[in-house]
Tab-separated table of C-alpha atoms in Angstrom:
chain	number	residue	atom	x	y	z
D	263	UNK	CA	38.464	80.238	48.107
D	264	UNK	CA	34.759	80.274	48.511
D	265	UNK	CA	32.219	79.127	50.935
D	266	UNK	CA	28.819	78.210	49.674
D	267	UNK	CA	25.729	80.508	51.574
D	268	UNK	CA	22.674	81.534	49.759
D	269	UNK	CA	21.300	83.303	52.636
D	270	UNK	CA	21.424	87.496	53.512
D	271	UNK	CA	24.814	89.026	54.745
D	272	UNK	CA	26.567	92.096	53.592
D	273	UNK	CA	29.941	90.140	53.132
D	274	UNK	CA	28.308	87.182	50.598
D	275	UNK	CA	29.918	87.960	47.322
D	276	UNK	CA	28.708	86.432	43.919
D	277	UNK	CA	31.958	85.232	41.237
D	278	UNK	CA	31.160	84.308	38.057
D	279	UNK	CA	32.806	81.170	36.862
D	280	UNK	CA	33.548	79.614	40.162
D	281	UNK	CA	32.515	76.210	41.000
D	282	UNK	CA	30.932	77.543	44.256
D	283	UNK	CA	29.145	81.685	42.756
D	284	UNK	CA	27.419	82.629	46.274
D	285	UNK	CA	29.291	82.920	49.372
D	286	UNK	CA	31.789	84.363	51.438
D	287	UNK	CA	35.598	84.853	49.574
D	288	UNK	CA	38.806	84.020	51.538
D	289	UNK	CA	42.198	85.065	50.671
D	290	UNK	CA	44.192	82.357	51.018
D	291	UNK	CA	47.711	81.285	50.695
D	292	UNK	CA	48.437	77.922	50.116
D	293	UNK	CA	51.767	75.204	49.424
D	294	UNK	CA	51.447	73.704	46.183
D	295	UNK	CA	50.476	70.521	48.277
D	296	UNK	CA	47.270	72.120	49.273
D	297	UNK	CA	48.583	73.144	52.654
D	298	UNK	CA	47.002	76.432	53.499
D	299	UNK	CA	49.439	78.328	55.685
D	300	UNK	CA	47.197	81.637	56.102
D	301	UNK	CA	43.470	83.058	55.345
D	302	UNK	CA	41.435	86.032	55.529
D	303	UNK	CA	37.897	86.626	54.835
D	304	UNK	CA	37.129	89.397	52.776
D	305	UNK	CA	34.596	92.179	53.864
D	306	UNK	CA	35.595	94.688	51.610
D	307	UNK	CA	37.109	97.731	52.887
D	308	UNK	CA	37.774	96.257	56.927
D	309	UNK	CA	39.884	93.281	55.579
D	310	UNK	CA	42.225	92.803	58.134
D	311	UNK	CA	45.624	92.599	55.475
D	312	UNK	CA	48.066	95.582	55.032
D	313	UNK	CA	47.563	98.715	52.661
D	314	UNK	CA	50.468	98.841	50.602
D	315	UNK	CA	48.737	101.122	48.153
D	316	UNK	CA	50.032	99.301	45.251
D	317	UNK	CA	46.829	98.234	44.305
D	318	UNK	CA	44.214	95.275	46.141
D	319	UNK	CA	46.286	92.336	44.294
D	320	UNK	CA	49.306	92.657	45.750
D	321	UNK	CA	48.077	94.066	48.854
D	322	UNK	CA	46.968	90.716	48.941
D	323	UNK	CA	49.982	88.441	48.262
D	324	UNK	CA	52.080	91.088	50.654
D	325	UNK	CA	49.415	91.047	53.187
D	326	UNK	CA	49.093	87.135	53.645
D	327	UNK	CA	52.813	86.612	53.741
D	328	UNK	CA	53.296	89.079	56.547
D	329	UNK	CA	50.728	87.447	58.441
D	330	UNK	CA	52.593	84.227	57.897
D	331	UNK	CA	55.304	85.421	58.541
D	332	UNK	CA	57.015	83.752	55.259
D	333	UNK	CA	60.807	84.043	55.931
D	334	UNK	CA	62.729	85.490	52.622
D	335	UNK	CA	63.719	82.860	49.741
D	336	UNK	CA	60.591	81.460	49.240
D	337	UNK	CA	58.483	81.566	46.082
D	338	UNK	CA	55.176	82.907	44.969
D	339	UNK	CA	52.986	81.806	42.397
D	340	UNK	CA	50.011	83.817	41.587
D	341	UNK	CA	47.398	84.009	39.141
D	342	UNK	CA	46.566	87.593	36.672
D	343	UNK	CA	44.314	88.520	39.395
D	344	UNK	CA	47.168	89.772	41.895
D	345	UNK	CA	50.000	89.996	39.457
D	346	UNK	CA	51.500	93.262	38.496
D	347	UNK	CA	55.071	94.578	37.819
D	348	UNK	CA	54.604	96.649	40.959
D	349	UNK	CA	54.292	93.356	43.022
D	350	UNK	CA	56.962	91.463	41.265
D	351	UNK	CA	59.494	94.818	42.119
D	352	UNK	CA	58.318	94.750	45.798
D	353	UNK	CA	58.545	91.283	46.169
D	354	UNK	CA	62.075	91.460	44.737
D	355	UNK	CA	63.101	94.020	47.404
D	356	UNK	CA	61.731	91.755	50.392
D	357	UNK	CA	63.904	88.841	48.896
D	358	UNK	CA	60.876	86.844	48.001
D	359	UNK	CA	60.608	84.946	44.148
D	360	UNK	CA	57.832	85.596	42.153
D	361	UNK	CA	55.820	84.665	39.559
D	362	UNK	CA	52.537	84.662	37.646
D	363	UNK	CA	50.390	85.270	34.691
D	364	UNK	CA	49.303	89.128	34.023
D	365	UNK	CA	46.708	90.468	32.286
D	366	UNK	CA	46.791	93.214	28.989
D	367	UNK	CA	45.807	96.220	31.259
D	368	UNK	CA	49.209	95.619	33.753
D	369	UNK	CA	51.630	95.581	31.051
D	370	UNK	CA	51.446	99.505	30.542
D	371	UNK	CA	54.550	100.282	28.093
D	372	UNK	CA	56.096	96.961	27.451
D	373	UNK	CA	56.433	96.902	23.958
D	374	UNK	CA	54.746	93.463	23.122
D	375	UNK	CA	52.937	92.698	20.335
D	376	UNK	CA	49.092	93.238	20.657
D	377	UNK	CA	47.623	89.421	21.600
D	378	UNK	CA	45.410	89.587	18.471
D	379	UNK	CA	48.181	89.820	16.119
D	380	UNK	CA	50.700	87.337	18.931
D	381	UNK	CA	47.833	84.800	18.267
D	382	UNK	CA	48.161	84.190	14.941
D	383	UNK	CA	52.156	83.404	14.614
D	384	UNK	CA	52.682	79.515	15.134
D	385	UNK	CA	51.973	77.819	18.569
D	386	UNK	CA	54.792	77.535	20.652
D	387	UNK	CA	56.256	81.389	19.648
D	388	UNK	CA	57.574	83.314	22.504
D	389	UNK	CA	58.792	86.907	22.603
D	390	UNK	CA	60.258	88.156	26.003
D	391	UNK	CA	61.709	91.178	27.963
D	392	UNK	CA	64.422	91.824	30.523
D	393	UNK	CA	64.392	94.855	32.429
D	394	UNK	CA	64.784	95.282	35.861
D	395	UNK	CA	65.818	92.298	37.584
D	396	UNK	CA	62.435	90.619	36.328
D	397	UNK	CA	61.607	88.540	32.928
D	398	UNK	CA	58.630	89.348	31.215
D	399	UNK	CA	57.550	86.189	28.357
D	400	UNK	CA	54.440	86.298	25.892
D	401	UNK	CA	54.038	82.640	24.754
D	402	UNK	CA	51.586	81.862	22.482
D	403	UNK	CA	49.314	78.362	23.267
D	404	UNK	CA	46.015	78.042	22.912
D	405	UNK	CA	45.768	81.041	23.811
D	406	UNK	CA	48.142	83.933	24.279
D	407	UNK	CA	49.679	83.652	27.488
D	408	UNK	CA	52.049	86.781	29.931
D	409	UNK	CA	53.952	85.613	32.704
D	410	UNK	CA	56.312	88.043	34.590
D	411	UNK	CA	58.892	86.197	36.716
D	412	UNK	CA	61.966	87.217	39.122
D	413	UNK	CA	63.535	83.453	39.434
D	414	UNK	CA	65.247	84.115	36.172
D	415	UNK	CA	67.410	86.223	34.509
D	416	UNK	CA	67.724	85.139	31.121
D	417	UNK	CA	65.005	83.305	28.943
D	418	UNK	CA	65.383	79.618	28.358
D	419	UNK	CA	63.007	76.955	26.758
D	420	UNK	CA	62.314	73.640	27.320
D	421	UNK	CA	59.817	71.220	25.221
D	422	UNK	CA	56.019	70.643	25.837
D	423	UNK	CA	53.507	68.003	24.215
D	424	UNK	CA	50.249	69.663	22.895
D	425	UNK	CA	47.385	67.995	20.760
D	426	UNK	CA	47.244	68.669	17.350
D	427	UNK	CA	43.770	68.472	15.601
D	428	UNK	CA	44.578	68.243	12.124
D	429	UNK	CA	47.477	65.155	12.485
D	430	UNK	CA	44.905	63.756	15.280
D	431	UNK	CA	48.715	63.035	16.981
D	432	UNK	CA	50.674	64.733	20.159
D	433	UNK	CA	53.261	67.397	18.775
D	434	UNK	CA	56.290	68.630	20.995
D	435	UNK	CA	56.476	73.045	21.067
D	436	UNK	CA	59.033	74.862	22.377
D	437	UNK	CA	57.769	76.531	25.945
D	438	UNK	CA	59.012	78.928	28.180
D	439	UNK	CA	60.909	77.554	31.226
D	440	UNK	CA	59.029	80.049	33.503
D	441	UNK	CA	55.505	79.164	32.570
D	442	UNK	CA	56.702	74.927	33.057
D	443	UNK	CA	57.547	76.013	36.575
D	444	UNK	CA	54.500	78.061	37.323
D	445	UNK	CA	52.178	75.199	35.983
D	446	UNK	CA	54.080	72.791	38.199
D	447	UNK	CA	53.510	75.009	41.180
D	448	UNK	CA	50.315	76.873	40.501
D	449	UNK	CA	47.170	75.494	42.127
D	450	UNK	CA	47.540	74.529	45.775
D	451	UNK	CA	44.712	76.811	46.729
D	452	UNK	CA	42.270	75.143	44.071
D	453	UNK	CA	43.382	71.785	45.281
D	454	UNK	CA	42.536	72.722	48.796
D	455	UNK	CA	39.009	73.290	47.859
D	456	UNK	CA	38.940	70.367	46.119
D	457	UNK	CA	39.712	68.461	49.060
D	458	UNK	CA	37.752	69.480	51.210
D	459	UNK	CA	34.714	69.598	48.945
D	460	UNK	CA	34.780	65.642	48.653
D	461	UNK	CA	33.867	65.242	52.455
D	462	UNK	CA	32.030	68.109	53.628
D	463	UNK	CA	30.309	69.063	56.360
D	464	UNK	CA	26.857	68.853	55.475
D	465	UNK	CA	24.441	69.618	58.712
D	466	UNK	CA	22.785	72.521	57.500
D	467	UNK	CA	21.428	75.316	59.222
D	468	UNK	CA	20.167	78.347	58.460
D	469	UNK	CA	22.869	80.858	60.541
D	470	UNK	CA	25.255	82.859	58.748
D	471	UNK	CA	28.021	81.857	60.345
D	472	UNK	CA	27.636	78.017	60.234
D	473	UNK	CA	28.901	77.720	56.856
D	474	UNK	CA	31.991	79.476	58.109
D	475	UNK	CA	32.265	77.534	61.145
D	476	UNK	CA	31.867	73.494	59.331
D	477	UNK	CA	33.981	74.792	56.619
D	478	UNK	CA	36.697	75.713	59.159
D	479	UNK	CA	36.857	72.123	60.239
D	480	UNK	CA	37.079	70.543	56.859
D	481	UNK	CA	39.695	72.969	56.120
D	482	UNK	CA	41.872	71.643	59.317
D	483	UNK	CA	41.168	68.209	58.387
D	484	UNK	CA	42.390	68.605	55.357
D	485	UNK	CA	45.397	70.590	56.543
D	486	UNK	CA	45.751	67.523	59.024
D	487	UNK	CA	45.801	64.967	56.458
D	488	UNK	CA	48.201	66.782	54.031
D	489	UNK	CA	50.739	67.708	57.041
D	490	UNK	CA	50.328	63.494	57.950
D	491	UNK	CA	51.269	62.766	53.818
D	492	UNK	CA	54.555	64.532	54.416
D	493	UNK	CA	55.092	62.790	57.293
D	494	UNK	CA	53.976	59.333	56.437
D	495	UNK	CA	54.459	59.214	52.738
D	496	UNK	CA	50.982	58.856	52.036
D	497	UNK	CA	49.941	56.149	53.640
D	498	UNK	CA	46.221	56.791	53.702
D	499	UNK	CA	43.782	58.656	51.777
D	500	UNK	CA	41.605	61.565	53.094
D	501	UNK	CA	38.626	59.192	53.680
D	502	UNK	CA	40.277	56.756	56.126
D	503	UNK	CA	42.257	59.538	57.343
D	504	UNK	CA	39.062	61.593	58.358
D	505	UNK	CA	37.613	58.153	59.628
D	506	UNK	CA	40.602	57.229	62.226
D	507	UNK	CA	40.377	60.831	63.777
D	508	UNK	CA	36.684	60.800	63.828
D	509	UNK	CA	37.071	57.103	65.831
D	510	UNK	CA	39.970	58.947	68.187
D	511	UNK	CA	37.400	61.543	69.057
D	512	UNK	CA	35.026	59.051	70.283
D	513	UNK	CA	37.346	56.842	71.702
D	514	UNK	CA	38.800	59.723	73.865
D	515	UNK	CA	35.791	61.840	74.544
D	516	UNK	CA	32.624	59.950	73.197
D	517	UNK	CA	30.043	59.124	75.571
D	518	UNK	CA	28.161	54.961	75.303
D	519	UNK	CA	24.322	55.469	74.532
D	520	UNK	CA	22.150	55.201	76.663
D	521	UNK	CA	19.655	52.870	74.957
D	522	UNK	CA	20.330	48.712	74.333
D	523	UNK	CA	20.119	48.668	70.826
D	524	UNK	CA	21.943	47.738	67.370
D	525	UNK	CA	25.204	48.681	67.298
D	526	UNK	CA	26.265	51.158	64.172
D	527	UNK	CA	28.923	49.696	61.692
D	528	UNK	CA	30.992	52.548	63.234
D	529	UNK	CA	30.657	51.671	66.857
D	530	UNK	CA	31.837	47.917	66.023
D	531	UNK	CA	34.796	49.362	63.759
D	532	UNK	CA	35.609	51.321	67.372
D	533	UNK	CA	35.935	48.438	69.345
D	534	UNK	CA	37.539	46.189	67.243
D	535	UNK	CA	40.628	49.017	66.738
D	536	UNK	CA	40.444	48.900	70.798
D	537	UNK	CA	40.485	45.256	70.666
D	538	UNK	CA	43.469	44.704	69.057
D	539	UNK	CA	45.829	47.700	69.642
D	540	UNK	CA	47.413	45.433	72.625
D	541	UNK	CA	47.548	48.380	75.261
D	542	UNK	CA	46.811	47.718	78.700
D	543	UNK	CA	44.227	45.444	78.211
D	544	UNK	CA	43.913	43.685	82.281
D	545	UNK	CA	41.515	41.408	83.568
D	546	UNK	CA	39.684	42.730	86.288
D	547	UNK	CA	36.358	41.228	88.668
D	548	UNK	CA	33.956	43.195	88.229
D	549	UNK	CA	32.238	42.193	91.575
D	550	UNK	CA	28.465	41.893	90.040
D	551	UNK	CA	26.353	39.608	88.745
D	552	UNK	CA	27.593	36.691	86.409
D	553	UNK	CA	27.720	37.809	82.953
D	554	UNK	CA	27.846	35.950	79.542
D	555	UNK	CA	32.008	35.732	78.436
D	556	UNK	CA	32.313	37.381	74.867
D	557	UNK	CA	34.542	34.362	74.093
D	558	UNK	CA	32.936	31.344	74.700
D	559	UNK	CA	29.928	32.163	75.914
D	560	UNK	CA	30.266	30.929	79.925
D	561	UNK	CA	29.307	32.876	83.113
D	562	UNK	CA	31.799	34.736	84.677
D	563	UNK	CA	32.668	37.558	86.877
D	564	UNK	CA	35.638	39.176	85.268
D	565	UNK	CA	35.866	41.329	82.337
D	566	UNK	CA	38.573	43.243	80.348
D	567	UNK	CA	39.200	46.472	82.518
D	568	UNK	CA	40.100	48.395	78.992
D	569	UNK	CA	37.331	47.212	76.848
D	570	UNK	CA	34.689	46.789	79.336
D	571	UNK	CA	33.757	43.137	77.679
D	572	UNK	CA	33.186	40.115	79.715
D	573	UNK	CA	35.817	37.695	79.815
D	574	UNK	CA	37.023	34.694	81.084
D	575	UNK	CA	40.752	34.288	82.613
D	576	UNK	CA	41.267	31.861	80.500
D	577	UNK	CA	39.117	33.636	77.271
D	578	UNK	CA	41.286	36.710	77.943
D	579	UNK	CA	44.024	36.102	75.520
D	580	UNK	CA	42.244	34.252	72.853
D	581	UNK	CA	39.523	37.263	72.776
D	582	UNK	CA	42.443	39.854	72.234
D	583	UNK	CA	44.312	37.886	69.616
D	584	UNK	CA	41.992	36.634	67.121
């Protein structure tokens, strides 16, 4: 993941092709919900992750999980920028499934055919390799594609729908059952950033660590809202979500203004969700001056003890129910 800063710091890295080029990288690992169990900011060389001398890719995929402490039988996904057969070997020895796309340079001595040549048989060919404990698959889309995988032991297909631009029509290829299940699971770390670039933070400032800092709390909202989905089945989105805690926090540890004045759209949404929650709402005399009941507009003495509004006796229940 990236966090956008355009200002000086040794640790601001530029990546070509990301949505967000200038900023500080994290290494992230992250449920294919966009849950992000575990990060780590990169500064080059004092990255806090293991050295497992395997190379920086997988010192990054073994690094996070240890610091999650992922317990064995779970499964990785990972793009051609950690993947190599070194990593899929290791992970197989720790118990851990894995599985992700590789790039030309990893493969070494597998004898596939070059991608130049793979490109030009019909979409939808596949030619594979088993060796190891680990099942290596070239599939040819729309462009050729390597996955390495550990889940499986034998190669098995299963259908796909792709356009086709001469019939103008959807056409059904044979594809890999390994690269179906990484595209199902791939992408929890994107989807993370995606969420939490729709409601930003966006106080600016001009120290170097305030980027980290509001970016920090979008990422644990975001966290917080995709921990309540599994819990509540998606009741809300990540809007009203982020709106009800924002109201909590005021409710709980806000402080009134001190200036009479018109009252925000927020402040009324506040009371109204303290209105009506129908906890320990008592009527109380206040022991001052006659004020103006919120219900029907008479002088009185008492007020709610909970929403500080004067009320009536008689008000007290109509106020708190309609």
């Amino acid at each position: 993941m990236m966090i956008e800063y355009f200002g000086r710091h040794g640790c601001k890295q530029f990546i070509r092709g990301k949505p967000i080029r200038f900023g500080y990288k994290i290494w992230s690992l992250a449920s294919s919900s966009g849950f992000v169990h575990q990060m780590e900011p990169y500064v080059g060389s004092h990255t806090h992750l293991v050295e497992t001398g395997l190379g920086q890719g997988p010192s990054v995929v073994l690094g996070l999980a240890e610091k999650a402490e992922v317990p064995p039988g779970v499964k990785f996904y990972h793009d051609n920028l950690f993947t190599t057969l070194s990593l899929v070997d290791e992970m197989t020895l720790r118990g851990y499934g894995s599985c992700g796309t590789m790039r030309q340079t990893q493969l070494h001595n597998v004898p596939f055919t070059a991608p130049q040549t793979f490109k030009k048989t019909p979409r939808g060919d596949a030619e594979y390799l088993v060796e190891a404990e680990k099942l290596i698959v070239r599939w040819n889309d729309n462009s050729v594609v390597t996955v390495v995988s550990n889940m499986e032991r034998e190669f098995t297909e299963t259908e796909a729908k792709r356009w086709n631009k001469q019939k103008r029509t959807m056409d059904k290829v044979r594809q890999p059952k390994c690269i179906q299940d990484y595209n199902t699971h791939m992408g929890g770390v994107d989807l993370h950033d995606q969420f939490v670039s729709r409601y930003r933070v966006n106080i600016r400032s001009k120290k170097w660590w305030w980027p980290c800092f509001s970016w920090a709390l979008n990422s644990a909202m975001v966290n917080s809202w995709c921990y309540y989905r599994s819990w509540k089945s998606g009741e809300k989105d990540l809007l009203s979500f982020q709106r009800l805690v924002a109201q909590t926090l005021l409710l709980r540890h806000g402080t009134k203004p001190s200036r009479q004045g018109r009252r925000s759209s927020m402040a009324v949404a506040i009371t109204d969700a303290t209105r009506f929650d129908n906890l320990n709402h008592w009527p109380c005399n206040t022991g001052s001056r006659y004020k103006r009941c919120k219900n029907c507009g008479g002088r009185t003495s008492f007020a709610c003890g909970k929403c500080d509004v004067p009320l009536h006796v008689e008000c007290f229940k109509k106020y708190h129910t309609e």
